[in-house]
mmCIF file of C-alpha atoms in Angstrom:
data_model
loop_
_atom_site.group_PDB
_atom_site.id
_atom_site.type_symbol
_atom_site.label_atom_id
_atom_site.label_comp_id
_atom_site.label_asym_id
_atom_site.label_seq_id
_atom_site.Cartn_x
_atom_site.Cartn_y
_atom_site.Cartn_z
ATOM 1 C CA MET A 1215 89.568 99.241 68.438
ATOM 2 C CA ARG A 1216 89.853 95.506 68.802
ATOM 3 C CA VAL A 1217 93.460 95.630 67.682
ATOM 4 C CA LEU A 1218 94.122 98.389 70.253
ATOM 5 C CA ASP A 1219 92.361 96.456 72.996
ATOM 6 C CA ALA A 1220 94.320 93.286 72.217
ATOM 7 C CA ILE A 1221 97.663 95.253 72.241
ATOM 8 C CA GLY A 1222 96.653 96.843 75.518
ATOM 9 C CA HIS A 1223 95.800 93.496 76.998
ATOM 10 C CA ALA A 1224 99.246 92.062 75.997
ATOM 11 C CA LEU A 1225 101.076 95.068 77.423
ATOM 12 C CA ALA A 1226 99.109 94.834 80.623
ATOM 13 C CA VAL A 1227 100.094 91.188 81.029
ATOM 14 C CA ALA A 1228 103.660 92.030 80.312
ATOM 15 C CA GLY A 1229 103.574 94.929 82.724
ATOM 16 C CA SER A 1230 102.080 92.747 85.427
ATOM 17 C CA MET A 1231 104.815 90.206 85.110
ATOM 18 C CA THR A 1232 107.432 92.999 85.146
ATOM 19 C CA TRP A 1233 106.082 94.342 88.441
ATOM 20 C CA GLU A 1234 106.039 90.873 89.931
ATOM 21 C CA ILE A 1235 109.737 90.206 89.204
ATOM 22 C CA THR A 1236 111.392 93.680 89.513
ATOM 23 C CA TRP A 1237 112.648 93.246 93.027
ATOM 24 C CA SER A 1238 113.885 89.721 92.419
ATOM 25 C CA LEU A 1239 115.856 90.770 89.361
ATOM 26 C CA ILE A 1240 117.526 93.603 91.309
ATOM 27 C CA LEU A 1241 118.385 91.300 94.199
ATOM 28 C CA GLY A 1242 119.679 88.581 91.902
ATOM 29 C CA PHE A 1243 121.938 90.982 89.961
ATOM 30 C CA THR A 1244 123.198 92.542 93.167
ATOM 31 C CA LEU A 1245 124.163 89.173 94.654
ATOM 32 C CA SER A 1246 125.774 88.180 91.315
ATOM 33 C CA ALA A 1247 127.664 91.431 91.247
ATOM 34 C CA VAL A 1248 128.995 90.864 94.747
ATOM 35 C CA VAL A 1249 130.297 87.472 93.794
ATOM 36 C CA GLN A 1250 131.908 88.653 90.516
ATOM 37 C CA ALA A 1251 133.515 91.575 92.301
ATOM 38 C CA VAL A 1252 135.669 89.242 94.285
ATOM 39 C CA VAL A 1253 136.395 86.638 91.606
ATOM 40 C CA ARG A 1254 139.142 87.827 89.340
ATOM 41 C CA ARG A 1255 138.786 87.008 85.674
ATOM 42 C CA GLN A 1256 142.501 86.421 85.067
ATOM 43 C CA THR A 1257 142.488 83.450 87.423
ATOM 44 C CA VAL A 1258 139.716 81.655 85.562
ATOM 45 C CA ALA A 1259 141.439 80.516 82.394
ATOM 46 C CA ARG A 1260 144.456 79.345 84.353
ATOM 47 C CA LEU A 1261 142.257 76.875 86.336
ATOM 48 C CA LEU A 1262 140.416 75.373 83.414
ATOM 49 C CA GLY A 1263 143.182 73.806 81.314
ATOM 50 C CA ASP A 1264 141.846 70.289 81.109
ATOM 51 C CA ASP A 1265 138.536 68.388 81.253
ATOM 52 C CA ARG A 1266 139.014 66.395 84.460
ATOM 53 C CA PRO A 1267 135.944 66.045 86.690
ATOM 54 C CA LYS A 1268 137.592 68.421 89.297
ATOM 55 C CA THR A 1269 138.227 71.022 86.673
ATOM 56 C CA LEU A 1270 134.722 70.801 85.203
ATOM 57 C CA ALA A 1271 133.259 71.171 88.804
ATOM 58 C CA LEU A 1272 135.397 74.257 89.155
ATOM 59 C CA ALA A 1273 134.219 75.551 85.774
ATOM 60 C CA THR A 1274 130.666 75.047 86.925
ATOM 61 C CA GLY A 1275 131.185 77.048 90.058
ATOM 62 C CA LEU A 1276 132.997 79.877 88.314
ATOM 63 C CA GLY A 1277 130.341 79.988 85.617
ATOM 64 C CA ALA A 1278 127.540 80.184 88.219
ATOM 65 C CA ALA A 1279 129.370 83.167 89.611
ATOM 66 C CA SER A 1280 129.697 84.876 86.211
ATOM 67 C CA SER A 1281 127.421 86.835 83.815
ATOM 68 C CA SER A 1282 123.866 85.674 83.134
ATOM 69 C CA CYS A 1283 123.843 87.238 79.712
ATOM 70 C CA SER A 1284 123.927 84.392 77.173
ATOM 71 C CA TYR A 1285 125.821 86.463 74.576
ATOM 72 C CA ALA A 1286 128.386 87.602 77.103
ATOM 73 C CA ALA A 1287 128.772 84.049 78.445
ATOM 74 C CA VAL A 1288 129.382 82.688 74.874
ATOM 75 C CA ALA A 1289 131.957 85.450 74.228
ATOM 76 C CA LEU A 1290 133.678 84.903 77.531
ATOM 77 C CA ALA A 1291 133.814 81.025 76.941
ATOM 78 C CA ARG A 1292 135.565 81.698 73.589
ATOM 79 C CA ALA A 1293 138.043 84.084 75.397
ATOM 80 C CA LEU A 1294 138.786 81.398 77.955
ATOM 81 C CA PHE A 1295 139.312 78.798 75.154
ATOM 82 C CA ARG A 1296 141.747 81.167 73.448
ATOM 83 C CA ARG A 1297 143.714 81.655 76.672
ATOM 84 C CA GLY A 1298 144.248 77.971 77.194
ATOM 85 C CA ALA A 1299 141.122 76.586 78.806
ATOM 86 C CA SER A 1300 139.996 73.196 77.393
ATOM 87 C CA PHE A 1301 137.036 73.280 75.119
ATOM 88 C CA THR A 1302 134.896 71.139 77.385
ATOM 89 C CA ALA A 1303 135.686 73.304 80.403
ATOM 90 C CA ALA A 1304 134.816 76.489 78.363
ATOM 91 C CA MET A 1305 131.447 74.976 77.336
ATOM 92 C CA THR A 1306 130.794 73.912 80.985
ATOM 93 C CA PHE A 1307 131.533 77.441 82.106
ATOM 94 C CA GLU A 1308 129.142 78.780 79.451
ATOM 95 C CA ILE A 1309 126.342 76.460 80.479
ATOM 96 C CA ALA A 1310 126.637 77.259 84.137
ATOM 97 C CA SER A 1311 126.880 80.950 83.588
ATOM 98 C CA THR A 1312 123.385 81.103 81.985
ATOM 99 C CA ASN A 1313 121.567 78.203 83.753
ATOM 100 C CA LEU A 1314 122.931 78.138 87.310
ATOM 101 C CA VAL A 1315 123.017 81.868 88.200
ATOM 102 C CA ILE A 1316 121.245 83.318 91.212
ATOM 103 C CA GLU A 1317 118.926 85.680 89.411
ATOM 104 C CA LEU A 1318 117.525 82.877 87.194
ATOM 105 C CA GLY A 1319 116.633 80.742 90.216
ATOM 106 C CA ILE A 1320 114.867 83.643 91.954
ATOM 107 C CA ILE A 1321 112.762 84.661 88.956
ATOM 108 C CA MET A 1322 111.829 81.033 88.302
ATOM 109 C CA ALA A 1323 110.627 80.692 91.926
ATOM 110 C CA LEU A 1324 108.648 83.860 91.631
ATOM 111 C CA LEU A 1325 106.952 83.315 88.273
ATOM 112 C CA LEU A 1326 106.679 79.470 88.308
ATOM 113 C CA SER A 1327 107.358 77.859 91.651
ATOM 114 C CA TRP A 1328 110.253 76.761 93.874
ATOM 115 C CA GLN A 1329 110.069 73.252 92.337
ATOM 116 C CA PHE A 1330 111.197 74.690 89.043
ATOM 117 C CA THR A 1331 114.174 76.441 90.666
ATOM 118 C CA VAL A 1332 115.263 73.183 92.338
ATOM 119 C CA ALA A 1333 114.772 71.396 89.032
ATOM 120 C CA GLU A 1334 116.918 73.892 87.189
ATOM 121 C CA PHE A 1335 119.759 73.593 89.631
ATOM 122 C CA ALA A 1336 119.437 69.799 89.615
ATOM 123 C CA GLY A 1337 119.159 69.494 85.843
ATOM 124 C CA GLY A 1338 122.004 71.934 85.104
ATOM 125 C CA PRO A 1339 124.727 69.629 86.458
ATOM 126 C CA ILE A 1340 123.022 66.640 84.738
ATOM 127 C CA MET A 1341 123.305 68.543 81.428
ATOM 128 C CA ILE A 1342 126.934 69.499 82.091
ATOM 129 C CA VAL A 1343 127.926 65.821 82.755
ATOM 130 C CA LEU A 1344 126.069 64.672 79.609
ATOM 131 C CA VAL A 1345 127.866 67.337 77.489
ATOM 132 C CA ALA A 1346 131.237 66.433 78.997
ATOM 133 C CA VAL A 1347 130.737 62.762 78.258
ATOM 134 C CA ALA A 1348 129.585 63.479 74.712
ATOM 135 C CA PHE A 1349 132.587 65.692 73.961
ATOM 136 C CA ARG A 1350 134.865 62.986 75.312
ATOM 137 C CA LEU A 1351 133.229 60.227 73.251
ATOM 138 C CA PHE A 1352 132.352 61.953 69.961
ATOM 139 C CA VAL A 1353 134.542 65.073 69.454
ATOM 140 C CA ARG A 1354 137.970 64.361 68.020
ATOM 141 C CA ARG A 1355 141.110 66.322 68.700
ATOM 142 C CA LYS A 1356 141.289 67.373 65.045
ATOM 143 C CA LEU A 1357 137.968 69.160 65.326
ATOM 144 C CA ILE A 1358 138.956 70.927 68.544
ATOM 145 C CA ASP A 1359 142.241 72.089 66.903
ATOM 146 C CA GLU A 1360 140.288 73.410 63.932
ATOM 147 C CA ALA A 1361 137.898 75.203 66.390
ATOM 148 C CA ARG A 1362 140.900 76.737 68.159
ATOM 149 C CA GLN A 1363 142.348 78.039 64.848
ATOM 150 C CA GLN A 1364 139.002 79.649 64.063
ATOM 151 C CA ALA A 1365 138.703 81.023 67.521
ATOM 152 C CA ASP A 1366 142.137 82.589 67.240
ATOM 153 C CA ARG A 1367 140.918 84.645 64.256
ATOM 154 C CA GLY A 1368 139.134 86.779 66.745
ATOM 155 C CA LEU A 1369 135.938 87.307 64.723
ATOM 156 C CA ALA A 1370 133.507 89.478 66.566
ATOM 157 C CA GLY A 1371 130.249 88.058 67.868
ATOM 158 C CA SER A 1372 128.169 89.965 70.422
ATOM 159 C CA MET A 1373 128.911 91.567 73.773
ATOM 160 C CA GLU A 1374 132.644 91.154 73.189
ATOM 161 C CA GLY A 1375 133.635 94.294 75.086
ATOM 162 C CA HIS A 1376 131.486 93.244 78.077
ATOM 163 C CA ALA A 1377 133.066 89.819 78.129
ATOM 164 C CA ALA A 1378 136.529 91.378 77.938
ATOM 165 C CA MET A 1379 136.013 93.656 80.952
ATOM 166 C CA ASP A 1380 137.393 92.622 84.260
ATOM 167 C CA MET A 1381 135.583 94.777 86.867
ATOM 168 C CA SER A 1382 136.576 92.746 89.915
ATOM 169 C CA ILE A 1383 138.280 94.263 92.900
ATOM 170 C CA GLN A 1384 142.022 94.390 92.415
ATOM 171 C CA SER A 1385 143.133 95.305 95.968
ATOM 172 C CA GLU A 1386 144.303 92.670 98.467
ATOM 173 C CA GLY A 1387 142.803 91.768 101.726
ATOM 174 C CA SER A 1388 139.963 89.720 103.250
ATOM 175 C CA PHE A 1389 136.692 89.193 101.478
ATOM 176 C CA TRP A 1390 134.738 91.680 103.598
ATOM 177 C CA ARG A 1391 137.558 94.206 103.631
ATOM 178 C CA ARG A 1392 137.752 94.248 99.841
ATOM 179 C CA LEU A 1393 133.916 94.226 99.454
ATOM 180 C CA LEU A 1394 133.220 96.985 101.946
ATOM 181 C CA SER A 1395 135.928 99.288 100.563
ATOM 182 C CA ARG A 1396 135.267 102.208 98.236
ATOM 183 C CA GLU A 1397 136.737 100.153 95.368
ATOM 184 C CA GLY A 1398 134.364 97.341 96.302
ATOM 185 C CA TYR A 1399 131.319 99.611 96.037
ATOM 186 C CA THR A 1400 132.529 100.885 92.686
ATOM 187 C CA SER A 1401 133.175 97.316 91.431
ATOM 188 C CA VAL A 1402 129.710 96.067 92.488
ATOM 189 C CA SER A 1403 127.986 99.074 90.908
ATOM 190 C CA GLN A 1404 129.841 98.623 87.639
ATOM 191 C CA ILE A 1405 129.169 94.934 87.412
ATOM 192 C CA PHE A 1406 125.462 95.455 88.426
ATOM 193 C CA VAL A 1407 124.811 98.062 85.790
ATOM 194 C CA MET A 1408 126.832 96.381 83.088
ATOM 195 C CA GLU A 1409 124.939 93.090 83.641
ATOM 196 C CA TRP A 1410 121.665 94.931 83.365
ATOM 197 C CA ALA A 1411 122.773 96.640 80.175
ATOM 198 C CA ALA A 1412 123.696 93.191 78.803
ATOM 199 C CA VAL A 1413 120.373 91.466 79.478
ATOM 200 C CA ILE A 1414 117.797 94.271 79.430
ATOM 201 C CA ARG A 1415 117.049 93.750 75.735
ATOM 202 C CA ASP A 1416 116.272 90.065 76.268
ATOM 203 C CA VAL A 1417 114.305 90.653 79.442
ATOM 204 C CA VAL A 1418 112.113 93.305 77.732
ATOM 205 C CA ILE A 1419 111.648 91.168 74.563
ATOM 206 C CA GLY A 1420 110.950 88.126 76.663
ATOM 207 C CA LEU A 1421 108.291 89.894 78.681
ATOM 208 C CA LEU A 1422 106.685 91.440 75.543
ATOM 209 C CA ILE A 1423 106.595 88.022 73.728
ATOM 210 C CA ALA A 1424 105.238 86.317 76.889
ATOM 211 C CA GLY A 1425 102.612 89.037 77.303
ATOM 212 C CA ALA A 1426 101.544 88.705 73.628
ATOM 213 C CA VAL A 1427 101.480 84.901 73.715
ATOM 214 C CA GLY A 1428 99.672 84.815 77.020
ATOM 215 C CA ALA A 1429 97.047 87.225 75.809
ATOM 216 C CA TRP A 1430 96.574 86.124 72.234
ATOM 217 C CA VAL A 1431 97.278 82.412 71.844
ATOM 218 C CA PRO A 1432 94.318 80.250 72.994
ATOM 219 C CA ASP A 1433 94.822 77.471 75.461
ATOM 220 C CA THR A 1434 93.538 74.914 72.948
ATOM 221 C CA PHE A 1435 96.533 75.565 70.651
ATOM 222 C CA TRP A 1436 98.967 74.730 73.429
ATOM 223 C CA GLN A 1437 96.922 71.717 74.567
ATOM 224 C CA HIS A 1438 97.157 70.233 71.134
ATOM 225 C CA LEU A 1439 100.814 71.072 70.659
ATOM 226 C CA PHE A 1440 101.820 69.604 74.068
ATOM 227 C CA LEU A 1441 99.519 66.518 73.744
ATOM 228 C CA THR A 1442 97.876 67.272 77.142
ATOM 229 C CA GLY A 1443 95.294 64.606 76.529
ATOM 230 C CA HIS A 1444 97.966 61.859 76.637
ATOM 231 C CA PRO A 1445 99.929 62.094 79.899
ATOM 232 C CA LEU A 1446 102.855 59.770 78.987
ATOM 233 C CA ALA A 1447 103.175 61.143 75.509
ATOM 234 C CA ALA A 1448 103.172 64.693 76.900
ATOM 235 C CA LYS A 1449 106.042 63.795 79.265
ATOM 236 C CA LEU A 1450 108.012 62.393 76.409
ATOM 237 C CA TRP A 1451 107.186 65.123 73.994
ATOM 238 C CA GLY A 1452 107.782 68.096 76.272
ATOM 239 C CA PRO A 1453 111.625 67.901 76.465
ATOM 240 C CA LEU A 1454 111.803 67.315 72.762
ATOM 241 C CA ILE A 1455 109.642 70.311 71.687
ATOM 242 C CA GLY A 1456 110.759 72.766 74.435
ATOM 243 C CA PRO A 1457 114.317 73.465 73.012
ATOM 244 C CA VAL A 1458 112.769 73.805 69.476
ATOM 245 C CA ILE A 1459 110.420 76.521 70.716
ATOM 246 C CA SER A 1460 113.303 78.251 72.546
ATOM 247 C CA LEU A 1461 115.525 78.030 69.402
ATOM 248 C CA LEU A 1462 112.900 79.730 67.270
ATOM 249 C CA SER A 1463 111.900 82.394 69.883
ATOM 250 C CA PHE A 1464 115.235 84.176 69.773
ATOM 251 C CA VAL A 1465 114.900 84.983 73.487
ATOM 252 C CA CYS A 1466 117.794 84.085 75.778
ATOM 253 C CA SER A 1467 119.281 84.849 79.256
ATOM 254 C CA ILE A 1468 116.645 85.120 81.916
ATOM 255 C CA GLY A 1469 114.253 86.704 79.337
ATOM 256 C CA ASN A 1470 112.880 83.237 78.435
ATOM 257 C CA VAL A 1471 111.460 82.594 81.943
ATOM 258 C CA PRO A 1472 108.293 84.583 81.382
ATOM 259 C CA LEU A 1473 107.619 82.687 78.149
ATOM 260 C CA ALA A 1474 108.410 79.402 80.070
ATOM 261 C CA ALA A 1475 105.601 80.448 82.468
ATOM 262 C CA VAL A 1476 103.160 80.868 79.560
ATOM 263 C CA LEU A 1477 104.154 77.453 78.246
ATOM 264 C CA TRP A 1478 103.676 75.820 81.625
ATOM 265 C CA ASN A 1479 100.168 77.287 81.920
ATOM 266 C CA GLY A 1480 99.553 76.071 78.339
ATOM 267 C CA GLY A 1481 100.318 72.471 79.147
ATOM 268 C CA ILE A 1482 103.969 71.751 78.405
ATOM 269 C CA SER A 1483 105.512 69.100 80.716
ATOM 270 C CA PHE A 1484 107.642 69.917 83.720
ATOM 271 C CA GLY A 1485 110.766 68.533 82.018
ATOM 272 C CA GLY A 1486 109.716 70.475 78.883
ATOM 273 C CA VAL A 1487 109.951 73.724 80.783
ATOM 274 C CA ILE A 1488 113.476 72.897 82.097
ATOM 275 C CA ALA A 1489 114.640 71.825 78.562
ATOM 276 C CA PHE A 1490 113.154 75.019 77.137
ATOM 277 C CA ILE A 1491 115.097 77.201 79.611
ATOM 278 C CA PHE A 1492 118.338 75.366 79.003
ATOM 279 C CA ALA A 1493 118.017 76.016 75.257
ATOM 280 C CA ASP A 1494 118.867 79.717 75.463
ATOM 281 C CA LEU A 1495 122.378 78.643 74.360
ATOM 282 C CA ILE A 1496 121.176 77.255 70.967
ATOM 283 C CA ILE A 1497 118.853 80.026 69.746
ATOM 284 C CA ILE A 1498 119.532 80.960 66.138
ATOM 285 C CA PRO A 1499 121.525 84.177 66.785
ATOM 286 C CA ILE A 1500 123.872 82.308 69.089
ATOM 287 C CA LEU A 1501 124.279 79.466 66.576
ATOM 288 C CA VAL A 1502 125.438 82.080 64.074
ATOM 289 C CA ILE A 1503 127.972 83.338 66.609
ATOM 290 C CA TYR A 1504 129.225 79.713 67.223
ATOM 291 C CA ARG A 1505 129.820 79.396 63.510
ATOM 292 C CA LYS A 1506 131.934 82.645 63.580
ATOM 293 C CA TYR A 1507 133.813 81.502 66.674
ATOM 294 C CA TYR A 1508 134.514 77.849 65.955
ATOM 295 C CA GLY A 1509 133.544 77.036 62.363
ATOM 296 C CA THR A 1510 130.487 75.299 60.883
ATOM 297 C CA ARG A 1511 131.415 71.761 61.910
ATOM 298 C CA MET A 1512 131.840 72.649 65.519
ATOM 299 C CA MET A 1513 128.742 74.733 65.507
ATOM 300 C CA LEU A 1514 126.730 71.781 64.273
ATOM 301 C CA THR A 1515 128.430 69.629 66.908
ATOM 302 C CA ILE A 1516 127.561 71.933 69.724
ATOM 303 C CA LEU A 1517 123.941 72.146 68.472
ATOM 304 C CA GLY A 1518 123.609 68.309 68.377
ATOM 305 C CA ILE A 1519 125.303 67.665 71.689
ATOM 306 C CA PHE A 1520 123.566 70.488 73.547
ATOM 307 C CA TYR A 1521 120.138 69.596 72.220
ATOM 308 C CA ALA A 1522 120.578 65.908 73.171
ATOM 309 C CA ALA A 1523 121.819 66.857 76.648
ATOM 310 C CA MET A 1524 118.964 69.261 77.133
ATOM 311 C CA VAL A 1525 116.381 66.605 76.222
ATOM 312 C CA LEU A 1526 117.944 63.938 78.421
ATOM 313 C CA ALA A 1527 118.293 66.367 81.374
ATOM 314 C CA GLY A 1528 114.613 67.332 80.848
ATOM 315 C CA TYR A 1529 113.702 63.610 81.030
ATOM 316 C CA ALA A 1530 115.773 63.055 84.142
ATOM 317 C CA VAL A 1531 114.100 65.959 85.929
ATOM 318 C CA GLU A 1532 110.564 64.948 84.692
ATOM 319 C CA PHE A 1533 110.713 61.390 85.996
ATOM 320 C CA ALA A 1534 112.845 62.048 89.056
ATOM 321 C CA PHE A 1535 110.571 64.902 90.325
ATOM 322 C CA GLY A 1536 107.511 63.033 89.293
ATOM 323 C CA GLY A 1537 108.580 59.993 91.289
ATOM 324 C CA LEU A 1538 109.244 62.188 94.277
ATOM 325 C CA GLY A 1539 105.847 63.916 93.933
ATOM 326 C CA LEU A 1540 107.525 67.318 93.457
ATOM 327 C CA ILE A 1541 105.883 68.399 90.246
ATOM 328 C CA PRO A 1542 103.217 71.141 90.937
ATOM 329 C CA ALA A 1543 99.689 69.739 90.649
ATOM 330 C CA GLU A 1544 98.219 73.014 89.330
ATOM 331 C CA ARG A 1545 99.396 75.229 86.486
ATOM 332 C CA VAL A 1546 99.168 78.736 88.087
ATOM 333 C CA ALA A 1547 102.246 80.591 86.767
ATOM 334 C CA ARG A 1548 101.999 84.318 87.262
ATOM 335 C CA VAL A 1549 101.158 85.564 83.850
ATOM 336 C CA ALA A 1550 97.682 87.033 84.414
ATOM 337 C CA GLU A 1551 96.892 90.706 84.293
ATOM 338 C CA THR A 1552 96.825 92.192 87.819
ATOM 339 C CA GLY A 1553 96.874 95.756 89.111
ATOM 340 C CA ILE A 1554 99.500 97.195 91.564
ATOM 341 C CA THR A 1555 98.402 96.826 95.134
ATOM 342 C CA TRP A 1556 100.055 97.741 98.433
ATOM 343 C CA ASN A 1557 101.556 94.304 99.376
ATOM 344 C CA TYR A 1558 104.966 92.725 99.919
ATOM 345 C CA THR A 1559 105.787 92.934 96.210
ATOM 346 C CA THR A 1560 105.303 96.728 96.230
ATOM 347 C CA ILE A 1561 107.332 97.194 99.353
ATOM 348 C CA LEU A 1562 110.174 95.118 98.065
ATOM 349 C CA ASN A 1563 110.103 96.857 94.700
ATOM 350 C CA ILE A 1564 110.457 100.254 96.387
ATOM 351 C CA VAL A 1565 113.346 99.021 98.597
ATOM 352 C CA PHE A 1566 115.275 97.364 95.715
ATOM 353 C CA LEU A 1567 114.610 100.201 93.270
ATOM 354 C CA LEU A 1568 116.260 102.534 95.809
ATOM 355 C CA LEU A 1569 119.209 100.116 96.010
ATOM 356 C CA ALA A 1570 119.452 100.043 92.173
ATOM 357 C CA ALA A 1571 119.347 103.855 92.104
ATOM 358 C CA GLY A 1572 122.269 104.048 94.536
ATOM 359 C CA LEU A 1573 124.321 101.644 92.457
ATOM 360 C CA LEU A 1574 123.413 103.514 89.234
ATOM 361 C CA VAL A 1575 124.574 106.851 90.704
ATOM 362 C CA ARG A 1576 127.898 105.343 91.752
ATOM 363 C CA PHE A 1577 128.266 103.727 88.377
ATOM 364 C CA PHE A 1578 128.082 106.976 86.479
ATOM 365 C CA ARG A 1579 130.163 108.926 89.045
ATOM 366 C CA SER A 1580 132.918 106.325 88.541
ATOM 367 C CA GLY A 1581 133.247 106.634 84.760
ATOM 368 C CA GLY A 1582 130.607 104.154 83.850
ATOM 369 C CA ARG A 1583 129.342 105.938 80.786
ATOM 370 C CA ALA A 1584 132.583 105.123 78.914
ATOM 371 C CA MET A 1585 132.128 101.458 79.828
ATOM 372 C CA LEU A 1586 128.698 101.388 78.299
ATOM 373 C CA THR A 1587 130.124 102.619 74.999
ATOM 374 C CA MET A 1588 132.681 99.722 74.899
ATOM 375 C CA MET A 1589 130.128 96.879 75.473
ATOM 376 C CA GLY A 1590 130.285 95.818 71.780
ATOM 377 C CA GLY A 1591 134.016 96.326 71.772
ATOM 378 C CA SER A 1592 136.679 94.000 70.310
ATOM 379 C CA PRO A 1593 137.240 90.389 71.342
ATOM 380 C CA ASP A 1594 140.878 91.300 71.831
ATOM 381 C CA GLY A 1595 140.147 94.432 73.828
ATOM 382 C CA HIS A 1596 141.380 94.930 77.411
ATOM 383 C CA HIS A 1597 139.085 97.316 79.381
#
């Protein structure tokens, strides 16, 4: 009975977090779908052919308007690289598409606090600049050429079909005319559902892991791990250990935010939370994909540069926000077990679940079932 009670407690915590964030996820994915519907994929690679600051800024913006699924982002970055984008621009696009997307900011504000959302969107560009500088200083042309040769082999990773699909509106006209057309409704519905299909596994796993960790791991364990008794040491240790925990947790996309909330309540530093969330691009399954895409040497290079940039961005956020007095004084992330009550969360969930239902119906009426079967697909497929 104790085992069943423990499992029930963990599921209740996970269910409570799910109820808290449902409306925000639907809102975030809807806004993301609207942006992606009017940004055509074929124009992206053409604009990212070098690593000048202007190009990297453009890559950041285009990435933020793209998929929030880490696997799809990694596959799309390889596709852009093969089509002529510079390697640094492709990596910039990849970082922005998982760390600077709308839905991530909303869920962080809801589970953690608005300060974490601001820190994420401030730390993301810092990480991108650090990665760009590191690639310019330490990555030789020979290694990039070897990576391109490996990329051109077209070895399959994950979510290849999803990354290959261009579901944007193809008709001409003004933004609102295209968006409010029948084709626009279809495009938004397709992107919305396909984005959900891409990340639902990680969101569910992330919520279950967060529920189990929040229910079963005692606070004393986290307090010892995160050196909470030594304030300065905790600030220095948090950004170092955060990415390591992420790497070993196997959870990516926005699915790592619930676990970040548990870690924050457990005592990890503010900058440690940000570094942890950044590290969804170096979890072990994605490192395996990097090795397939670019070879072992480039995979290790990406791991080293990304980790160093995450740590330094975490430090920058920690000390900048600490100096400005913007770090929350209390650790009250929403990971506790609560029941469903008639409040604004319930009302918003009902409204946005109806919106999701409408988009889901349109998706299947417009041939969406076939798209779902092609999500794995081929890296060289055109859907």
